[in-house]
PDB file of C-alpha atoms (C1' of nucleotides) in Angstrom:
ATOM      1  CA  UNK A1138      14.208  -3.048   1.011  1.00  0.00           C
ATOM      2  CA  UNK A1139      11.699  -0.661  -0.268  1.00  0.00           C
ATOM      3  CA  UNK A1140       9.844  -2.920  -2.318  1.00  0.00           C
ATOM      4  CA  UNK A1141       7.071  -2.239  -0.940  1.00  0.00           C
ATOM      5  CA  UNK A1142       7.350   1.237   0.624  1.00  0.00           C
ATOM      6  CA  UNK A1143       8.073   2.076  -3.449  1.00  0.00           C
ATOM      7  CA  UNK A1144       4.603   1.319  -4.539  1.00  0.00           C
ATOM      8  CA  UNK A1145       2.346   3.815  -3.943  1.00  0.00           C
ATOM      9  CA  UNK A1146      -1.173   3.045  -2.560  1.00  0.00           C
ATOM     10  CA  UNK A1147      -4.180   4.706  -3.718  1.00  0.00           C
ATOM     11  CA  UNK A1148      -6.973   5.307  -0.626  1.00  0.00           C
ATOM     12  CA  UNK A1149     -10.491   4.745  -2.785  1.00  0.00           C
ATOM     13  CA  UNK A1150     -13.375   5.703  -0.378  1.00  0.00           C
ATOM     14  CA  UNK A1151     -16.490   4.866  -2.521  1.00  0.00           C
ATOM     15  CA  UNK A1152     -18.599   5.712   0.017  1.00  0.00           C
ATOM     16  CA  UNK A1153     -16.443   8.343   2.244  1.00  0.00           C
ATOM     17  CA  UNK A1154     -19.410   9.196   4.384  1.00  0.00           C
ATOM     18  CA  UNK A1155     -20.365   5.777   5.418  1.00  0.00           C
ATOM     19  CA  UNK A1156     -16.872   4.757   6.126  1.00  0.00           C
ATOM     20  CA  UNK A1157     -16.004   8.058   8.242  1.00  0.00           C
ATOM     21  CA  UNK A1158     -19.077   7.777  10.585  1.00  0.00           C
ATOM     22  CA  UNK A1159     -18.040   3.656  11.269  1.00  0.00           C
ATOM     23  CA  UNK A1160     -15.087   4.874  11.985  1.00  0.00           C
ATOM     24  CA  UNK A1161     -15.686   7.365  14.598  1.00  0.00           C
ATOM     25  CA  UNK A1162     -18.424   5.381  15.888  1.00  0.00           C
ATOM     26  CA  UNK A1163     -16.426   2.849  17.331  1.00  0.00           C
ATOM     27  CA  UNK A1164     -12.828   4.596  17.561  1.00  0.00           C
ATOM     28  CA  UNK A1165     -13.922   8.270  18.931  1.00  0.00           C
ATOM     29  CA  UNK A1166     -14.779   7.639  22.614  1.00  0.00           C
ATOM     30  CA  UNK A1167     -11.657   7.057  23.540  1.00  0.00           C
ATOM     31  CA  UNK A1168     -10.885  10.339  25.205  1.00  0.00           C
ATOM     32  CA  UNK A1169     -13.195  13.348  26.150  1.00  0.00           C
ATOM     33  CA  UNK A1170     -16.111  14.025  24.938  1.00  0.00           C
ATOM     34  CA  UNK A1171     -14.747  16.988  22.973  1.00  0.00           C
ATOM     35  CA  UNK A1172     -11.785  15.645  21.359  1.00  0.00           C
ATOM     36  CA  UNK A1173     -13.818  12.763  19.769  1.00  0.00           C
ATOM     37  CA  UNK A1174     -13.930  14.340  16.270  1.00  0.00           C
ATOM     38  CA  UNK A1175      -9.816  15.161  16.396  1.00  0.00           C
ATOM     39  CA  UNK A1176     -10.299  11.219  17.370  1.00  0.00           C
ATOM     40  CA  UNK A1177     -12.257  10.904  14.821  1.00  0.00           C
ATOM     41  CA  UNK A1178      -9.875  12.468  12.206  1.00  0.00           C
ATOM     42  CA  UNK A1179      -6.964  11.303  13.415  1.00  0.00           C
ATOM     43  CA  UNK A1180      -8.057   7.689  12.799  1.00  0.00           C
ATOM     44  CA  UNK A1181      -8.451   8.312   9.108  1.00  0.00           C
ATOM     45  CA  UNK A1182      -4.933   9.924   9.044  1.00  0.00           C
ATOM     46  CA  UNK A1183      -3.767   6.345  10.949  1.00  0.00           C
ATOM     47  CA  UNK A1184      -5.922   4.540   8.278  1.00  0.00           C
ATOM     48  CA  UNK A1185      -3.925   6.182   5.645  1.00  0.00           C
ATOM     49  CA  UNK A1186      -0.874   4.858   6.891  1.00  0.00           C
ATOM     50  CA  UNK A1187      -2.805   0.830   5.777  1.00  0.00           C
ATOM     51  CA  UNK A1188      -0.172  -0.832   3.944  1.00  0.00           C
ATOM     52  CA  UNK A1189      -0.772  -2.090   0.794  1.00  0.00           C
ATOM     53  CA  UNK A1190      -4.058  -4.618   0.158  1.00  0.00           C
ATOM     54  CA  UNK A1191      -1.950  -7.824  -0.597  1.00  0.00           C
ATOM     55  CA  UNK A1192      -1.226  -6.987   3.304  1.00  0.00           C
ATOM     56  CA  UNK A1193      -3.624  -5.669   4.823  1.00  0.00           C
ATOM     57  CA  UNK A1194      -4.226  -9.141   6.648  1.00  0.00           C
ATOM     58  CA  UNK A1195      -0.865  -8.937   8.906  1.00  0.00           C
ATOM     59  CA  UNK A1196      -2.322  -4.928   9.577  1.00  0.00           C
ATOM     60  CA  UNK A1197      -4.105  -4.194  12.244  1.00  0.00           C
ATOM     61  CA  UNK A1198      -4.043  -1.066  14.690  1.00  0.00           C
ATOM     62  CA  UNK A1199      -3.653  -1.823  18.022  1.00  0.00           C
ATOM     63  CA  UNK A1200      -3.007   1.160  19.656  1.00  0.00           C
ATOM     64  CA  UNK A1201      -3.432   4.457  18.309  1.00  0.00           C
ATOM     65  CA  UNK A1202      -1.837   7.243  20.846  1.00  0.00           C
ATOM     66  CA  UNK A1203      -1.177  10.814  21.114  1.00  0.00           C
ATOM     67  CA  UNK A1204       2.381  12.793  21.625  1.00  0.00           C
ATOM     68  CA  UNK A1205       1.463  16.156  21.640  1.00  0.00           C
ATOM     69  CA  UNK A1206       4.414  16.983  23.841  1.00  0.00           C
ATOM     70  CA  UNK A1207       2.182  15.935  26.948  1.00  0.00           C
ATOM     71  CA  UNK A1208       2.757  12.186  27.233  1.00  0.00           C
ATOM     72  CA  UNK A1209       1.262   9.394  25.532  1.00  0.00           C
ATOM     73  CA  UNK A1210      -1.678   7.942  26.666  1.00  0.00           C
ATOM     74  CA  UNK A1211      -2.867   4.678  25.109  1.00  0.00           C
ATOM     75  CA  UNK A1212      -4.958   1.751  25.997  1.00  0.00           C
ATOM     76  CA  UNK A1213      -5.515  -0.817  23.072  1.00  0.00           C
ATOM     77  CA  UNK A1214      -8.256  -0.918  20.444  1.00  0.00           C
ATOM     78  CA  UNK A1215      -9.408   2.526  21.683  1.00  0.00           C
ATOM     79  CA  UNK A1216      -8.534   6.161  21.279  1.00  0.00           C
ATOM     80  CA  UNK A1217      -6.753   8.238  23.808  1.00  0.00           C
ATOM     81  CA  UNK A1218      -6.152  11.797  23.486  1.00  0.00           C
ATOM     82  CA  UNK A1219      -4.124  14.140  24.920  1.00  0.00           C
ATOM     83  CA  UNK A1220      -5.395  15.754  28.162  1.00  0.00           C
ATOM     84  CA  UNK A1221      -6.385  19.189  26.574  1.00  0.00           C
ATOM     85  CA  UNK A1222      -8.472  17.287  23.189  1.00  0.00           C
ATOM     86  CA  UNK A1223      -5.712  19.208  21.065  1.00  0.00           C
ATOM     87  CA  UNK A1224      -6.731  18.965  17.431  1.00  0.00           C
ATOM     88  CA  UNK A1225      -4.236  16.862  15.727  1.00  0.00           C
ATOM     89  CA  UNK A1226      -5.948  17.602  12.467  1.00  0.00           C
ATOM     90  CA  UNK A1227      -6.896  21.103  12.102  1.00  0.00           C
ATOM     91  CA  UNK A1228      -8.614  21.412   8.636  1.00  0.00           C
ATOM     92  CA  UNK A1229      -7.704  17.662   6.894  1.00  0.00           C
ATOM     93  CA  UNK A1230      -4.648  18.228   5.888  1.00  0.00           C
ATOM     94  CA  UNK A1231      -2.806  16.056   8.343  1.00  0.00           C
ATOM     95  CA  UNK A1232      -0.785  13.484   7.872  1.00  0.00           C
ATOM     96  CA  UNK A1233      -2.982  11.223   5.987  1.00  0.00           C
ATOM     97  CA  UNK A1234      -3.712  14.025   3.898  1.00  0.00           C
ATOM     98  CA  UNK A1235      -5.705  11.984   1.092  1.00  0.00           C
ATOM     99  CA  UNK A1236      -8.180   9.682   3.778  1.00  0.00           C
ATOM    100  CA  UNK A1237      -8.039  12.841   5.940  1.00  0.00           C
ATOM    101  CA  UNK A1238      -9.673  15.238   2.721  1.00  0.00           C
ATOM    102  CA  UNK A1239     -12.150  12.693   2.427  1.00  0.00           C
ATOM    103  CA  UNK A1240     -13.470  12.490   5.708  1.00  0.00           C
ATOM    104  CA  UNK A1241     -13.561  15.831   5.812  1.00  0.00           C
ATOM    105  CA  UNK A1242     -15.443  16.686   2.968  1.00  0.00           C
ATOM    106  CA  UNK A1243     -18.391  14.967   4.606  1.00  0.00           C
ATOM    107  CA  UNK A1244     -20.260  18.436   5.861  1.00  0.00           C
ATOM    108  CA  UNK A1245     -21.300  16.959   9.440  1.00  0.00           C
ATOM    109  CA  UNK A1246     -17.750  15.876  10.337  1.00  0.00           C
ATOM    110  CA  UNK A1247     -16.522  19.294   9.293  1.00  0.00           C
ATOM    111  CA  UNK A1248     -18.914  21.174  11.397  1.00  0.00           C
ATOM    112  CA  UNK A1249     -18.103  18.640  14.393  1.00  0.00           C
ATOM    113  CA  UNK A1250     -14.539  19.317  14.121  1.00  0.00           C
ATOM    114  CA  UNK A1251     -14.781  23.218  14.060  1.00  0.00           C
ATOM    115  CA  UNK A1252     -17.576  23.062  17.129  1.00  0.00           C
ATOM    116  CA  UNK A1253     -14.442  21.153  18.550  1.00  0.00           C
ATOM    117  CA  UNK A1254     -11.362  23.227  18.381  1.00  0.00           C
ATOM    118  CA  UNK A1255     -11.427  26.170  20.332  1.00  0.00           C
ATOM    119  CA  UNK A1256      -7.650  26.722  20.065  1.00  0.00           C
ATOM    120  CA  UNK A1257      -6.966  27.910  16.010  1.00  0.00           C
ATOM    121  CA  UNK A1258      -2.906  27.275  16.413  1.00  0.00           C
ATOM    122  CA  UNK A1259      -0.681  25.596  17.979  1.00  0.00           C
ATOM    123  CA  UNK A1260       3.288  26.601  17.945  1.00  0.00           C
ATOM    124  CA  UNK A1261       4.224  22.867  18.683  1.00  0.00           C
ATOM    125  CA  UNK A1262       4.187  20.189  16.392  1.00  0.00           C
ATOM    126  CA  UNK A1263       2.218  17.583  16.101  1.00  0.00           C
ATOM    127  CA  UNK A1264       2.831  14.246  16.992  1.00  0.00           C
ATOM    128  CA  UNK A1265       1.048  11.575  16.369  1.00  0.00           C
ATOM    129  CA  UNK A1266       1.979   8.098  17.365  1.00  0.00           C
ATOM    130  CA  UNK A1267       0.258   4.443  16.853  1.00  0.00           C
ATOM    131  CA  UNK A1268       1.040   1.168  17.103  1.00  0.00           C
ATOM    132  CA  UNK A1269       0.467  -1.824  14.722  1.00  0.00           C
ATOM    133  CA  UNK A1270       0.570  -5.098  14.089  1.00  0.00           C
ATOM    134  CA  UNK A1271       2.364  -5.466  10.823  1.00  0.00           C
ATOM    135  CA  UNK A1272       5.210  -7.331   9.355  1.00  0.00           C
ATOM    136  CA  UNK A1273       6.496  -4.623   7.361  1.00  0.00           C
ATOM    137  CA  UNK A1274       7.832  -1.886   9.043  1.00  0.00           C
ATOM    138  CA  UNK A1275       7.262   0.779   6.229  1.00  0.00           C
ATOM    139  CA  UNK A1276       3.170   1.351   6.020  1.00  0.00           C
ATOM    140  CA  UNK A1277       2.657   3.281   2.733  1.00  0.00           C
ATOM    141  CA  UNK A1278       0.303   6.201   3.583  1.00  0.00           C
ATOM    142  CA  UNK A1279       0.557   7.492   0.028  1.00  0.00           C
ATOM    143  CA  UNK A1280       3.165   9.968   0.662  1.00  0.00           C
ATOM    144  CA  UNK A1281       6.854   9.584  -0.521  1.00  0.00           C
ATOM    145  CA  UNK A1282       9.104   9.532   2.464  1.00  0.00           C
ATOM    146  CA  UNK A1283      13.422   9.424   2.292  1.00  0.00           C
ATOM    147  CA  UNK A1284      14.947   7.747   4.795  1.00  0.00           C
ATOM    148  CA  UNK A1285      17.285   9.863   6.188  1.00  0.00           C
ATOM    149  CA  UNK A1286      18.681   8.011   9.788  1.00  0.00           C
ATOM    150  CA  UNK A1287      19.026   5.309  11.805  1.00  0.00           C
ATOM    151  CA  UNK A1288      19.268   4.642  15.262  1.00  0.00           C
ATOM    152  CA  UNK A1289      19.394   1.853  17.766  1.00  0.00           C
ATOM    153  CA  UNK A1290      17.521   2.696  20.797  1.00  0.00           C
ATOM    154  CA  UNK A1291      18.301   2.340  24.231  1.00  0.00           C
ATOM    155  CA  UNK A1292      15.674   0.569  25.645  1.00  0.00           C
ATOM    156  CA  UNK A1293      15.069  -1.213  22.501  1.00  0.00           C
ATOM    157  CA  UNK A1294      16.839  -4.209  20.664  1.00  0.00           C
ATOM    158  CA  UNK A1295      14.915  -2.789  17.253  1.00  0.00           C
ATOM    159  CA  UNK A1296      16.391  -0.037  15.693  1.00  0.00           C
ATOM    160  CA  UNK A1297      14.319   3.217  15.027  1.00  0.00           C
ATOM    161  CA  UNK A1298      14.184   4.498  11.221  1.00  0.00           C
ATOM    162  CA  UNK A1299      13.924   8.383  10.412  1.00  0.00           C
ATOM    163  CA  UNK A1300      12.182   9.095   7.691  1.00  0.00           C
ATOM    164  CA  UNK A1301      11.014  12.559   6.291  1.00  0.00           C
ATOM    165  CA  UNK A1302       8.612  13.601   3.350  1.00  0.00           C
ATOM    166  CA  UNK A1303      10.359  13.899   0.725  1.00  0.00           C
ATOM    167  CA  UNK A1304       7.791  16.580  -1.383  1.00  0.00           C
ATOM    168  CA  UNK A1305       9.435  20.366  -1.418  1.00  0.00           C
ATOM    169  CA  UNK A1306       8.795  21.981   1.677  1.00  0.00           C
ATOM    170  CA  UNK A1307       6.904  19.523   3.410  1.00  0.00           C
ATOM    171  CA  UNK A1308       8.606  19.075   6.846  1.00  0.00           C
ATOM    172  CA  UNK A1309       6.690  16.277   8.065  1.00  0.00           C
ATOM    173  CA  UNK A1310       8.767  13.477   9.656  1.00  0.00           C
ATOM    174  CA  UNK A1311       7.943  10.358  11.014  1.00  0.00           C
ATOM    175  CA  UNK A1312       9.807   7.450  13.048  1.00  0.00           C
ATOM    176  CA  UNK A1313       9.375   3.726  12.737  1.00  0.00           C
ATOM    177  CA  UNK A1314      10.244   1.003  14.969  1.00  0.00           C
ATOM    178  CA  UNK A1315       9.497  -2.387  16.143  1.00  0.00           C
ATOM    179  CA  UNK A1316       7.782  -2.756  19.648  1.00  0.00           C
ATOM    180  CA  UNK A1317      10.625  -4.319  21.671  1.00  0.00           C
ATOM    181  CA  UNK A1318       7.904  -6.003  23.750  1.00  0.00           C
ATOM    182  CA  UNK A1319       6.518  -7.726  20.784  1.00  0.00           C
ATOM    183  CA  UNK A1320       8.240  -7.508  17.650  1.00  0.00           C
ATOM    184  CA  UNK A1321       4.993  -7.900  15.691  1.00  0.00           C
ATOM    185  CA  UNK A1322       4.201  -4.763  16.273  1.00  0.00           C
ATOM    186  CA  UNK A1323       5.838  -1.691  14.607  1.00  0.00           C
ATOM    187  CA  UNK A1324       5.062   1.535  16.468  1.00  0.00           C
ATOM    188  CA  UNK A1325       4.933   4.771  14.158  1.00  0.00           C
ATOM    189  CA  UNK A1326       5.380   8.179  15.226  1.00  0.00           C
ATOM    190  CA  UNK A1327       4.246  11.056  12.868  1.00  0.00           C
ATOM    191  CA  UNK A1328       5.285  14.811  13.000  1.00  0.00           C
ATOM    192  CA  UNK A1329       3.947  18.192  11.732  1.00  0.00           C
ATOM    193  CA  UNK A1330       1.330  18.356   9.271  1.00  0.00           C
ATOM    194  CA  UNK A1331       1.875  17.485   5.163  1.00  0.00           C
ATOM    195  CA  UNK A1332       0.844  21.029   3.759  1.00  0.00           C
ATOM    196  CA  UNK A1333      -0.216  19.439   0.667  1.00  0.00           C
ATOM    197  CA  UNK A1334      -1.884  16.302  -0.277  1.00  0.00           C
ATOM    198  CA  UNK A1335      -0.642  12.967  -0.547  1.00  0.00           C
ATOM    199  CA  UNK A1336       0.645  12.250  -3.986  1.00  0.00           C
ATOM    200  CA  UNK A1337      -1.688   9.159  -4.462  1.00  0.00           C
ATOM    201  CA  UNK A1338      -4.445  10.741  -3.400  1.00  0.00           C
ATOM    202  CA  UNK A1339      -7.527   9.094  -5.675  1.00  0.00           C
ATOM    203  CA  UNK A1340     -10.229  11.858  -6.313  1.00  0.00           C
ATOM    204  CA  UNK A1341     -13.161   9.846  -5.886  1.00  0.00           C
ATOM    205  CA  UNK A1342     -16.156  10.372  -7.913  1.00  0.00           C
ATOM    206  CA  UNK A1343     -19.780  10.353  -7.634  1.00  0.00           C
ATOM    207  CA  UNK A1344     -21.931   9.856 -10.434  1.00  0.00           C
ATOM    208  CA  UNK A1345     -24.910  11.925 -11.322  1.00  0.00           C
ATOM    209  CA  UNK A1346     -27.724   9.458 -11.524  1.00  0.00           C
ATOM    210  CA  UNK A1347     -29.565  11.813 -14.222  1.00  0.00           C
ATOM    211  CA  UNK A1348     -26.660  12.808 -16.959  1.00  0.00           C
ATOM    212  CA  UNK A1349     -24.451   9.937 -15.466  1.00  0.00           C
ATOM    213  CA  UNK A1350     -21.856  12.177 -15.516  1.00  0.00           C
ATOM    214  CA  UNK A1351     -19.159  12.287 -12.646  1.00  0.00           C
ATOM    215  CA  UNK A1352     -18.494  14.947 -10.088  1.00  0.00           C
ATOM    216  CA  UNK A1353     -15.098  14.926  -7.990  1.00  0.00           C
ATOM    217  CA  UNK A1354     -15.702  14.696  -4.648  1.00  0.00           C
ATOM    218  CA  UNK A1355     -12.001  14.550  -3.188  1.00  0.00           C
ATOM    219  CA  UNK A1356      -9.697  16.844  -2.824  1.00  0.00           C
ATOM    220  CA  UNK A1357      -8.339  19.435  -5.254  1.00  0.00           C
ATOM    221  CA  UNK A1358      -8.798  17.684  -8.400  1.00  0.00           C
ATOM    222  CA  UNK A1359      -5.941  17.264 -10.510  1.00  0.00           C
ATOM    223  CA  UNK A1360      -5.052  19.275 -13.457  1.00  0.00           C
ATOM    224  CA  UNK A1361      -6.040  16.922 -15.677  1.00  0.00           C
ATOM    225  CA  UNK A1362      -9.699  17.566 -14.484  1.00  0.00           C
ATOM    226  CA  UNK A1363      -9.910  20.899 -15.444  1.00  0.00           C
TER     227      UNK A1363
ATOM    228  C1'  DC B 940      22.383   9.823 -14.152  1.00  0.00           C
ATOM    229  C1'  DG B 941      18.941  10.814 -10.832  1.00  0.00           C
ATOM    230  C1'  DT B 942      16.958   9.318  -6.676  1.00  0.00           C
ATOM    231  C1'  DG B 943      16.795   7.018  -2.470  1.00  0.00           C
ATOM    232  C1'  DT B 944      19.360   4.274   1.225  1.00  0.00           C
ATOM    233  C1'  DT B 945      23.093   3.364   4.327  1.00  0.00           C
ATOM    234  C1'  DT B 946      25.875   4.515   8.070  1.00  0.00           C
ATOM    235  C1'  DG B 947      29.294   6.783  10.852  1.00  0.00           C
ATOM    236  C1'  DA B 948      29.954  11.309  12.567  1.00  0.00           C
ATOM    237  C1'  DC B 949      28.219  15.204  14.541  1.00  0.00           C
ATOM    238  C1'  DC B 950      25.058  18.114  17.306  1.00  0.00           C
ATOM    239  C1'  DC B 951      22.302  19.108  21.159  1.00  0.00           C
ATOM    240  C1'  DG B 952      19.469  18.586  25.203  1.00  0.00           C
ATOM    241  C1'  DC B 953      19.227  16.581  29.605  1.00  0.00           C
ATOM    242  C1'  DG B 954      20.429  14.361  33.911  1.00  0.00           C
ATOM    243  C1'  DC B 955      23.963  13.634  37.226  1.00  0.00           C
TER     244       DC B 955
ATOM    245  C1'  DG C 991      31.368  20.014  33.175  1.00  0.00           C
ATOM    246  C1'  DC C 992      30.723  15.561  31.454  1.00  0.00           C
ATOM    247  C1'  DG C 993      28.643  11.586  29.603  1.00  0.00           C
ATOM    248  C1'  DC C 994      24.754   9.586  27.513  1.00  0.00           C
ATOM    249  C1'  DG C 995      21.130   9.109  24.348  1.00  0.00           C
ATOM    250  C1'  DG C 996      18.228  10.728  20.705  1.00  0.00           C
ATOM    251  C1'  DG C 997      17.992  13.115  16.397  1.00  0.00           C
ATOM    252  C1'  DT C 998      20.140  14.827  12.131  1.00  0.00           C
ATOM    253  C1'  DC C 999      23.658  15.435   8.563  1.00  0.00           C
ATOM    254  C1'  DA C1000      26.092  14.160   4.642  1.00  0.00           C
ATOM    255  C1'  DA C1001      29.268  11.421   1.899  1.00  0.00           C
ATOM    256  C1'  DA C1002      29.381   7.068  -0.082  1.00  0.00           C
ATOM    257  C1'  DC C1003      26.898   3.653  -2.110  1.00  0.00           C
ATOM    258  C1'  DA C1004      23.106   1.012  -4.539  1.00  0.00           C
ATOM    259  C1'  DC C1005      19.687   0.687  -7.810  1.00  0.00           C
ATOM    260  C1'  DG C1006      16.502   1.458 -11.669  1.00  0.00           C
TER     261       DG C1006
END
DNA sequence: CGTGTTTGACCCGCGC
DNA sequence: GCGCGGGTCAAACACG
């Protein structure tokens, strides 16, 4: 069952800046103009969500959607935000917490992102929702979630599975079910924000090309850095 | 034995 | 007020 939600999945980014701006290039036009780097960010946290390598062949986002309380919107392969470019990912520590950091630590993202968020809080939680084309139903995003319902839908043959993170005072939650249109597809919903990074986060490193030493460029490093 | 899953019951909001 | 449906709880169970 979780055989392979059990294995945690380490998000390497050896070049974090090239793979953020390739992202956002072709994901972030989706909605307006001035939601494009929540777009932007968001993505990464849905890239987080990648199931392992061994099957990353059967994955493959094809619709990535907002539910901020305002209705999805979606239209396939591209980004849709909600009507008033809410930021779904105030400062990288959203639900993809370990992609997210590294994203984010790129300085021109950063900048875009605070340019783009004119509203500092928001009382309602987040939601995020996407939909992809996997044959599991549990993508590993790094972050230990415990299954704690299960529901059969009304206008669904599928099921829907609760889960919620499972680290100490982390009240993220997310939903998983199987598109009843086309069972292929597994539709995840994601709530609130992780306030703390994903447990498999990798600290990537860059390496000094003088002293060849290594610097961390993730996240916090861990205490084993210091 | 600790941790996570299963699953029926319960709660609550919403529409009629 | 009532029924329905979605979301959550919690005891029992499974597994490493």
């Amino acid at each position: 069952m979780a055989a392979v939600g059990a294995r945690p999945v380490l998000y390497h980014h050896p070049a974090p800046a090239g793979d953020a701006a390739s992202m956002s290039s072709y994901f972030s036009h989706g909605g307006s103009s001035t939601s494009s780097s929540a777009s932007a960010s968001s993505f990464s946290a849905a890239l987080a969500a990648a199931p392992a390598p061994t099957l990353a062949e059967h994955f493959d986002i094809s619709e990535f959607l907002f539910d901020d309380g305002a209705g999805a919107v979606a239209a396939p392969g591209v980004f849709a935000a909600a009507p008033d470019g809410a930021p779904v990912v105030p400062d990288g520590a959203a639900v993809g917490g370990g992609a997210v950091s590294a994203a984010a630590a790129h300085p021109a993202r950063s900048a875009a992102a605070a340019e783009a968020v004119p509203v500092p809080e928001r009382p309602r939680t987040e939601r995020i929702a996407f939909r992809t084309r996997s044959e599991i139903e549990i993508l590993d995003d790094g972050y230990k979630w415990r299954k704690y319902g299960k529901k059969s839908v009304k206008n669904s043959p599928n099921p829907r599975n609760y889960y919620r993170c499972s680290t100490e005072g982390c009240n993220v939650k997310k939903r998983v079910e199987r598109d009843k249109d086309d069972p292929s597809y597994v539709v995840t919903t994601y709530e609130g924000t992780h306030n703390h990074v994903s447990p498999s986060t990798v600290y990537y490193a860059s390496q000094d090309a003088a002293s060849g030493r290594f610097f961390v460029a993730g996240t916090h490093p861990p205490a084993s850095f210091n």
